[in-house]
Short mmCIF file of C-alpha atoms and ligand atoms in Angstrom, two decimals:
data_model
loop_
_atom_site.label_atom_id
_atom_site.label_comp_id
_atom_site.label_asym_id
_atom_site.label_seq_id
_atom_site.Cartn_x
_atom_site.Cartn_y
_atom_site.Cartn_z
CA MET A 46 4.34 13.54 28.48
CA ARG A 47 2.33 10.45 27.55
CA THR A 48 0.98 10.24 24.02
CA VAL A 49 -2.61 9.36 23.11
CA VAL A 50 -3.43 8.43 19.51
CA VAL A 51 -7.14 8.59 18.66
CA PHE A 52 -8.13 6.84 15.44
CA SER A 53 -11.68 7.78 14.49
CA GLY A 54 -14.38 7.01 11.96
CA ALA A 55 -17.88 8.11 11.08
CA GLY A 56 -19.40 6.82 14.37
CA LEU A 57 -17.63 9.66 16.22
CA SER A 58 -19.65 12.27 14.32
CA ALA A 59 -22.90 10.26 14.10
CA GLU A 60 -24.34 11.92 17.20
CA SER A 61 -23.66 15.31 15.62
CA GLY A 62 -26.15 14.29 12.93
CA ILE A 63 -23.61 13.32 10.25
CA PRO A 64 -24.60 9.92 8.82
CA THR A 65 -22.14 7.01 8.89
CA PHE A 66 -21.49 4.98 5.73
CA ARG A 67 -22.34 1.36 6.43
CA ASP A 68 -24.97 1.43 9.19
CA SER A 69 -28.62 1.12 8.18
CA ASP A 70 -29.66 4.67 7.18
CA GLY A 71 -25.95 5.29 6.39
CA LEU A 72 -24.76 7.14 3.28
CA TRP A 73 -24.25 3.96 1.24
CA GLU A 74 -27.92 2.99 1.74
CA ASN A 75 -28.92 5.81 -0.59
CA HIS A 76 -25.91 6.04 -2.89
CA LYS A 77 -23.89 3.53 -4.83
CA ILE A 78 -20.31 3.77 -3.58
CA GLU A 79 -18.91 3.34 -7.06
CA ASP A 80 -21.00 6.28 -8.33
CA VAL A 81 -19.99 8.88 -5.75
CA ALA A 82 -16.69 7.75 -4.22
CA SER A 83 -14.50 6.49 -7.04
CA PRO A 84 -12.49 8.09 -9.87
CA GLU A 85 -14.59 6.04 -12.32
CA GLY A 86 -17.81 7.53 -10.91
CA TRP A 87 -16.26 10.99 -11.28
CA ASP A 88 -15.36 10.30 -14.92
CA ARG A 89 -18.91 9.05 -15.62
CA ASP A 90 -20.93 11.75 -13.88
CA PRO A 91 -18.99 14.52 -12.09
CA GLU A 92 -22.18 16.52 -11.57
CA LEU A 93 -23.73 13.72 -9.47
CA VAL A 94 -20.54 13.49 -7.40
CA LEU A 95 -20.45 17.26 -6.82
CA GLN A 96 -24.13 17.24 -5.78
CA PHE A 97 -23.38 14.46 -3.27
CA TYR A 98 -20.51 16.45 -1.74
CA GLU A 99 -22.45 19.71 -1.81
CA GLN A 100 -25.05 18.08 0.47
CA ARG A 101 -22.28 16.73 2.70
CA PHE A 102 -20.64 20.19 2.82
CA HIS A 103 -23.85 21.85 4.04
CA GLY A 104 -24.63 18.98 6.47
CA ILE A 105 -21.17 19.30 8.03
CA LYS A 106 -21.36 23.11 8.23
CA GLN A 107 -24.66 22.83 10.15
CA ALA A 108 -23.38 20.15 12.53
CA GLU A 109 -21.77 20.90 15.89
CA PRO A 110 -19.10 18.91 17.74
CA ASN A 111 -20.64 16.48 20.24
CA ILE A 112 -19.56 15.44 23.75
CA ALA A 113 -17.24 12.79 22.34
CA HIS A 114 -15.29 15.30 20.20
CA ARG A 115 -15.01 17.58 23.24
CA ALA A 116 -13.83 14.72 25.45
CA ILE A 117 -11.00 14.03 22.98
CA ALA A 118 -10.03 17.73 23.07
CA LYS A 119 -10.02 17.60 26.90
CA LEU A 120 -7.32 14.92 26.79
CA GLU A 121 -4.91 17.68 25.71
CA GLU A 122 -4.96 18.98 29.32
CA LYS A 123 -2.67 16.12 30.28
CA PHE A 124 -1.51 14.26 27.17
CA LYS A 125 0.09 14.84 23.82
CA VAL A 126 -2.89 13.93 21.61
CA ILE A 127 -2.65 12.93 17.96
CA ASN A 128 -5.89 12.47 16.05
CA ILE A 129 -5.84 10.33 12.94
CA THR A 130 -9.32 10.58 11.49
CA GLN A 131 -11.00 9.05 8.48
CA ASN A 132 -13.69 11.73 8.75
CA ILE A 133 -13.78 14.58 6.29
CA ASP A 134 -15.62 16.86 8.76
CA ASP A 135 -13.81 19.44 10.93
CA LEU A 136 -15.65 18.71 14.18
CA LEU A 137 -12.51 17.64 16.06
CA GLU A 138 -10.85 20.96 15.23
CA ARG A 139 -14.01 22.86 16.15
CA ALA A 140 -14.06 21.02 19.50
CA GLY A 141 -10.56 22.36 20.21
CA CYS A 142 -8.27 19.52 19.05
CA THR A 143 -4.97 20.99 17.86
CA ASN A 144 -3.42 18.00 16.07
CA VAL A 145 -5.70 16.33 13.51
CA GLU A 146 -4.65 14.35 10.46
CA HIS A 147 -7.41 13.70 7.90
CA VAL A 148 -6.32 10.55 6.09
CA HIS A 149 -9.35 10.56 3.75
CA GLY A 150 -9.22 14.30 3.06
CA CYS A 151 -11.26 17.23 4.32
CA ILE A 152 -14.50 18.77 3.04
CA ASN A 153 -13.07 22.27 3.64
CA GLN A 154 -10.52 21.80 0.89
CA MET A 155 -10.70 21.49 -2.88
CA LYS A 156 -8.17 20.37 -5.44
CA CYS A 157 -7.69 20.00 -9.16
CA GLU A 158 -9.12 16.81 -10.68
CA ARG A 159 -5.56 16.17 -11.88
CA HIS A 160 -4.15 16.36 -8.34
CA TYR A 161 -3.29 12.61 -8.29
CA ASN A 162 0.37 11.87 -7.84
CA ILE A 163 2.83 9.74 -9.73
CA THR A 164 5.65 8.21 -7.72
CA ASN A 165 8.80 7.42 -9.70
CA LEU A 166 11.24 4.56 -9.04
CA ASP A 167 13.33 6.80 -6.75
CA GLY A 168 10.27 7.30 -4.56
CA ASP A 169 9.86 10.97 -5.55
CA THR A 170 6.28 12.11 -5.80
CA ASN A 171 5.25 14.45 -8.58
CA TYR A 172 1.77 15.86 -8.76
CA GLN A 173 0.18 16.18 -12.18
CA CYS A 174 -1.29 19.41 -10.86
CA SER A 175 -0.45 20.54 -7.33
CA TYR A 176 -3.41 22.89 -6.82
CA LEU A 177 -4.99 22.41 -3.37
CA ALA A 178 -6.85 25.18 -1.53
CA THR A 179 -9.46 25.91 1.12
CA GLN A 180 -13.01 25.86 -0.20
CA ALA A 181 -15.36 28.32 1.49
CA LYS A 182 -18.33 27.06 -0.55
CA PRO A 183 -18.83 23.74 -2.31
CA VAL A 184 -17.25 23.18 -5.71
CA VAL A 185 -19.71 23.21 -8.62
CA MET A 186 -19.41 22.21 -12.28
CA GLY A 187 -17.41 24.80 -14.17
CA ASP A 188 -15.18 25.81 -11.20
CA SER A 189 -11.79 25.54 -12.81
CA CYS A 190 -8.28 25.14 -11.49
CA PRO A 191 -6.39 28.45 -11.51
CA VAL A 192 -3.17 26.59 -12.37
CA CYS A 193 -4.17 24.34 -15.27
CA GLY A 194 -7.82 25.11 -16.03
CA CYS A 195 -9.22 21.61 -15.28
CA GLN A 196 -12.38 21.04 -13.22
CA LEU A 197 -12.02 21.34 -9.42
CA ARG A 198 -13.22 18.63 -7.02
CA PRO A 199 -13.41 18.23 -3.24
CA HIS A 200 -10.22 17.11 -1.47
CA VAL A 201 -11.47 13.67 -0.42
CA VAL A 202 -9.98 10.23 -0.98
CA TRP A 203 -12.03 7.85 -3.11
CA PHE A 204 -11.68 4.09 -3.52
CA GLY A 205 -8.58 3.24 -5.51
CA GLU A 206 -6.90 6.56 -4.66
CA ALA A 207 -3.78 6.73 -2.53
CA VAL A 208 -4.20 7.37 1.19
CA ASP A 209 -1.64 9.69 2.72
CA LEU A 210 -0.77 7.53 5.71
CA GLY A 211 3.04 7.66 5.88
CA TYR A 212 3.99 4.20 7.19
CA ASP A 213 7.36 5.39 8.55
CA LYS A 214 5.55 8.03 10.56
CA ILE A 215 3.04 5.46 11.85
CA ALA A 216 5.85 3.08 12.86
CA ASP A 217 7.50 5.95 14.80
CA LEU A 218 4.17 6.75 16.42
CA VAL A 219 3.60 3.14 17.51
CA ARG A 220 7.06 3.15 19.11
CA GLU A 221 6.38 6.49 20.82
CA VAL A 222 3.09 5.26 22.30
CA LYS A 223 4.58 1.90 23.28
CA TYR A 224 7.59 3.36 25.09
CA ASN A 225 5.98 6.33 26.86
CA ASP A 226 3.13 4.26 28.34
CA GLY A 227 0.76 5.93 25.88
CA VAL A 228 -2.76 5.01 24.80
CA PHE A 229 -4.42 4.08 21.51
CA ILE A 230 -8.17 4.66 21.16
CA CYS A 231 -10.10 3.51 18.11
CA VAL A 232 -13.57 5.08 17.99
CA GLY A 233 -16.58 4.75 15.68
CA THR A 234 -15.15 2.89 12.73
CA SER A 235 -16.13 -0.39 11.10
CA ALA A 236 -12.45 -0.78 10.10
CA GLU A 237 -13.58 -2.13 6.76
CA VAL A 238 -11.50 0.25 4.67
CA ALA A 239 -7.78 -0.28 4.15
CA PRO A 240 -5.12 0.99 4.52
CA ALA A 241 -6.46 3.12 7.44
CA SER A 242 -7.86 0.01 9.18
CA LEU A 243 -4.30 -1.38 9.38
CA LEU A 244 -3.63 1.04 12.23
CA ILE A 245 -5.51 -1.36 14.50
CA PRO A 246 -3.12 -4.32 14.06
CA PHE A 247 -0.14 -1.90 14.03
CA PHE A 248 -1.07 -0.59 17.48
CA SER A 249 -1.83 -4.03 18.92
CA GLN A 250 1.70 -4.12 20.42
CA VAL A 251 0.72 -1.15 22.63
CA GLN A 252 -0.44 -2.07 26.12
CA ASN A 253 -3.25 0.47 26.68
CA LYS A 254 -5.66 0.17 23.78
CA TYR A 255 -9.39 0.59 23.50
CA ILE A 256 -12.16 0.17 20.96
CA VAL A 257 -15.18 2.44 21.44
CA ASN A 258 -18.09 1.36 19.27
CA LEU A 259 -21.84 0.82 19.33
CA LYS A 260 -21.31 -2.83 18.40
CA THR A 261 -19.13 -5.63 19.73
CA TRP A 262 -15.86 -6.09 17.95
CA PRO A 263 -14.28 -9.47 17.25
CA ILE A 264 -10.82 -8.37 18.42
CA SER A 265 -9.41 -9.98 21.50
CA ASP A 266 -6.45 -7.93 22.68
CA TYR A 267 -8.29 -4.59 22.79
CA GLU A 268 -10.47 -3.47 25.68
CA LEU A 269 -13.94 -2.91 24.27
CA ARG A 270 -16.05 0.02 25.49
CA GLU A 271 -19.38 -0.81 23.91
CA GLY A 272 -21.97 1.93 23.45
CA PRO A 273 -22.40 5.37 21.91
CA ALA A 274 -19.21 7.43 21.72
CA SER A 275 -20.98 10.27 23.57
CA GLU A 276 -21.33 7.99 26.63
CA GLN A 277 -18.22 5.88 26.43
CA LEU A 278 -15.55 8.43 25.47
CA PRO A 279 -16.16 10.97 28.26
CA LYS A 280 -15.99 8.08 30.79
CA LEU A 281 -12.77 6.75 29.30
CA VAL A 282 -11.25 10.23 29.14
CA GLU A 283 -12.07 10.91 32.81
CA GLU A 284 -10.40 7.61 33.75
CA LEU A 285 -7.28 8.50 31.78
CA LEU A 286 -7.13 12.03 33.23
CA ASP A 287 -7.46 10.59 36.76
CA GLU A 288 -4.63 8.05 36.32
C1 BJW B 576 -20.77 4.30 16.43
C2 BJW B 576 -21.81 5.23 16.63
C3 BJW B 576 -21.81 5.95 17.83
C4 BJW B 576 -22.11 4.30 14.71
N1 BJW B 576 -20.83 5.71 18.73
N2 BJW B 576 -19.81 4.10 17.34
C5 BJW B 576 -10.76 -5.24 -2.84
C6 BJW B 576 -11.26 -4.67 -4.02
C7 BJW B 576 -11.06 -3.31 -4.30
C8 BJW B 576 -10.36 -2.50 -3.42
C9 BJW B 576 -9.89 -3.08 -2.27
C10 BJW B 576 -10.07 -4.42 -1.99
N3 BJW B 576 -9.50 -4.68 -0.78
C11 BJW B 576 -8.99 -3.55 -0.29
C12 BJW B 576 -9.20 -2.56 -1.20
C13 BJW B 576 -8.77 -1.15 -1.05
C14 BJW B 576 -9.88 -0.22 -0.62
C15 BJW B 576 -10.70 -0.87 0.49
O1 BJW B 576 -10.30 -0.92 1.64
N4 BJW B 576 -11.88 -1.41 0.16
C16 BJW B 576 -12.67 -2.15 1.14
C17 BJW B 576 -14.10 -1.60 1.16
C18 BJW B 576 -12.62 -3.60 0.75
N5 BJW B 576 -9.23 0.97 -0.17
C19 BJW B 576 -8.94 1.97 -1.00
O2 BJW B 576 -9.28 1.96 -2.17
C20 BJW B 576 -8.12 3.10 -0.45
N6 BJW B 576 -7.02 3.36 -1.30
C21 BJW B 576 -6.08 2.44 -1.57
O3 BJW B 576 -6.08 1.33 -1.10
O4 BJW B 576 -5.13 2.92 -2.44
C22 BJW B 576 -4.13 2.02 -2.95
C23 BJW B 576 -3.21 2.91 -3.78
C24 BJW B 576 -1.90 3.02 -3.44
C25 BJW B 576 -1.06 3.84 -4.23
C26 BJW B 576 -1.56 4.50 -5.35
C27 BJW B 576 -2.91 4.38 -5.68
C28 BJW B 576 -3.75 3.58 -4.89
C29 BJW B 576 -8.94 4.39 -0.39
C30 BJW B 576 -10.08 4.30 0.56
C31 BJW B 576 -10.87 5.61 0.54
C32 BJW B 576 -12.12 5.54 1.39
N7 BJW B 576 -12.91 6.69 1.15
C33 BJW B 576 -14.15 6.90 1.90
C34 BJW B 576 -14.86 8.13 1.32
C35 BJW B 576 -14.07 9.38 1.76
C36 BJW B 576 -14.75 10.65 1.39
C37 BJW B 576 -16.12 10.79 1.99
O5 BJW B 576 -16.28 10.89 3.23
O6 BJW B 576 -17.07 10.82 1.22
O7 BJW B 576 -13.86 7.08 3.29
S1 BJW B 576 -15.20 5.47 1.91
C38 BJW B 576 -15.79 5.68 3.55
O8 BJW B 576 -15.35 4.58 4.40
C39 BJW B 576 -15.06 6.93 4.08
C40 BJW B 576 -14.74 6.52 5.49
O9 BJW B 576 -13.69 7.31 6.00
C41 BJW B 576 -14.39 5.05 5.35
C42 BJW B 576 -14.46 4.27 6.63
O10 BJW B 576 -15.76 4.24 7.12
P1 BJW B 576 -16.02 4.34 8.69
O11 BJW B 576 -15.62 5.67 9.20
O12 BJW B 576 -15.44 3.18 9.37
O13 BJW B 576 -17.63 4.32 8.74
P2 BJW B 576 -18.64 3.06 8.74
O14 BJW B 576 -19.96 3.56 8.37
O15 BJW B 576 -18.08 1.93 7.98
O16 BJW B 576 -18.65 2.57 10.27
C43 BJW B 576 -19.21 3.34 11.30
C44 BJW B 576 -18.91 2.67 12.62
O17 BJW B 576 -19.32 3.53 13.67
C45 BJW B 576 -19.66 1.34 12.82
O18 BJW B 576 -18.74 0.38 13.35
C46 BJW B 576 -20.73 1.67 13.86
O19 BJW B 576 -21.03 0.57 14.72
C47 BJW B 576 -20.07 2.79 14.62
N8 BJW B 576 -20.99 3.75 15.22
N9 BJW B 576 -22.63 5.20 15.54
C48 BJW B 576 -19.86 4.81 18.46
N10 BJW B 576 -22.76 6.84 18.13
#
């Protein structure tokens, strides 16, 4: 079975009413990144950070998957599909996708503020506090970790925090896609944030690769499908299913 890897960003969920980050009217227009998406911001004013994510939690709960999410799920009729998403929403899962990796975390989960890991010289990872659980309602000030008693926070990845990307796994995935005539689709991301953005150069050795975005992309070896994901992805998916 051919493998399709779909790497997505905020543009995929924009037409579900979830704002992107860097477009005009995006989330960073109204919030300073360093205040709401960094460990330093959390140390300064955790209440502000929790309010920001409480709004996001409710916004995501109210949103519905759009045609583009559903088109990705449809690919599973014929392909092994692996979603690597930077989005913290669960719209891919709600559209029916069965294999979704959230590299920047997920709004449906919460963790202890001491969840950060320390990797020793042998490469072993030890969590300061390993508490990680599903959150059915947004975390508020005073919600404390049942393991160590510290404040809880949403399970999202802020600037300066480690991204769980597993380079060995990615290298295996690139090989898998390359050798089973697979496909790499990058949809709705500005690719401004590393290390997730490095997936794009990693997959450049794959033959069938597409960028789906509202705006032109200065990247030569990818086929650009310019326009809203809700128009471009269903078309691309139909083409791939017809091959
Ligand atoms: C459409 C559309 C439609 C619209 N159809 N398309 C220099 C200084 C300091 C740091 C760095 C530095 N250089 C590199 C770094 C590292 C830093 C980084 O990359 N910074 C850059 C900004 C420069 N990265 C990190 O800090 C990462 N961690 C790290 O590097 O750790 C090192 C480490 C190792 C070991 C131990 C410890 C540390 C962490 C990055 C975490 C990013 N987190 C956020 C918030 C997550 C939680 C939340 O959602 O609130 O992730 S930031 C934000 O950006 C979010 C997104 O996932 C991410 C990417 O944004 P995305 O999805 O691309 O959205 P936009 O808005 O940028 O783009 C939308 C796109 O959609 C546009 O192209 C539109 O055209 C398009 N679009 N509508 C199709 N309808």
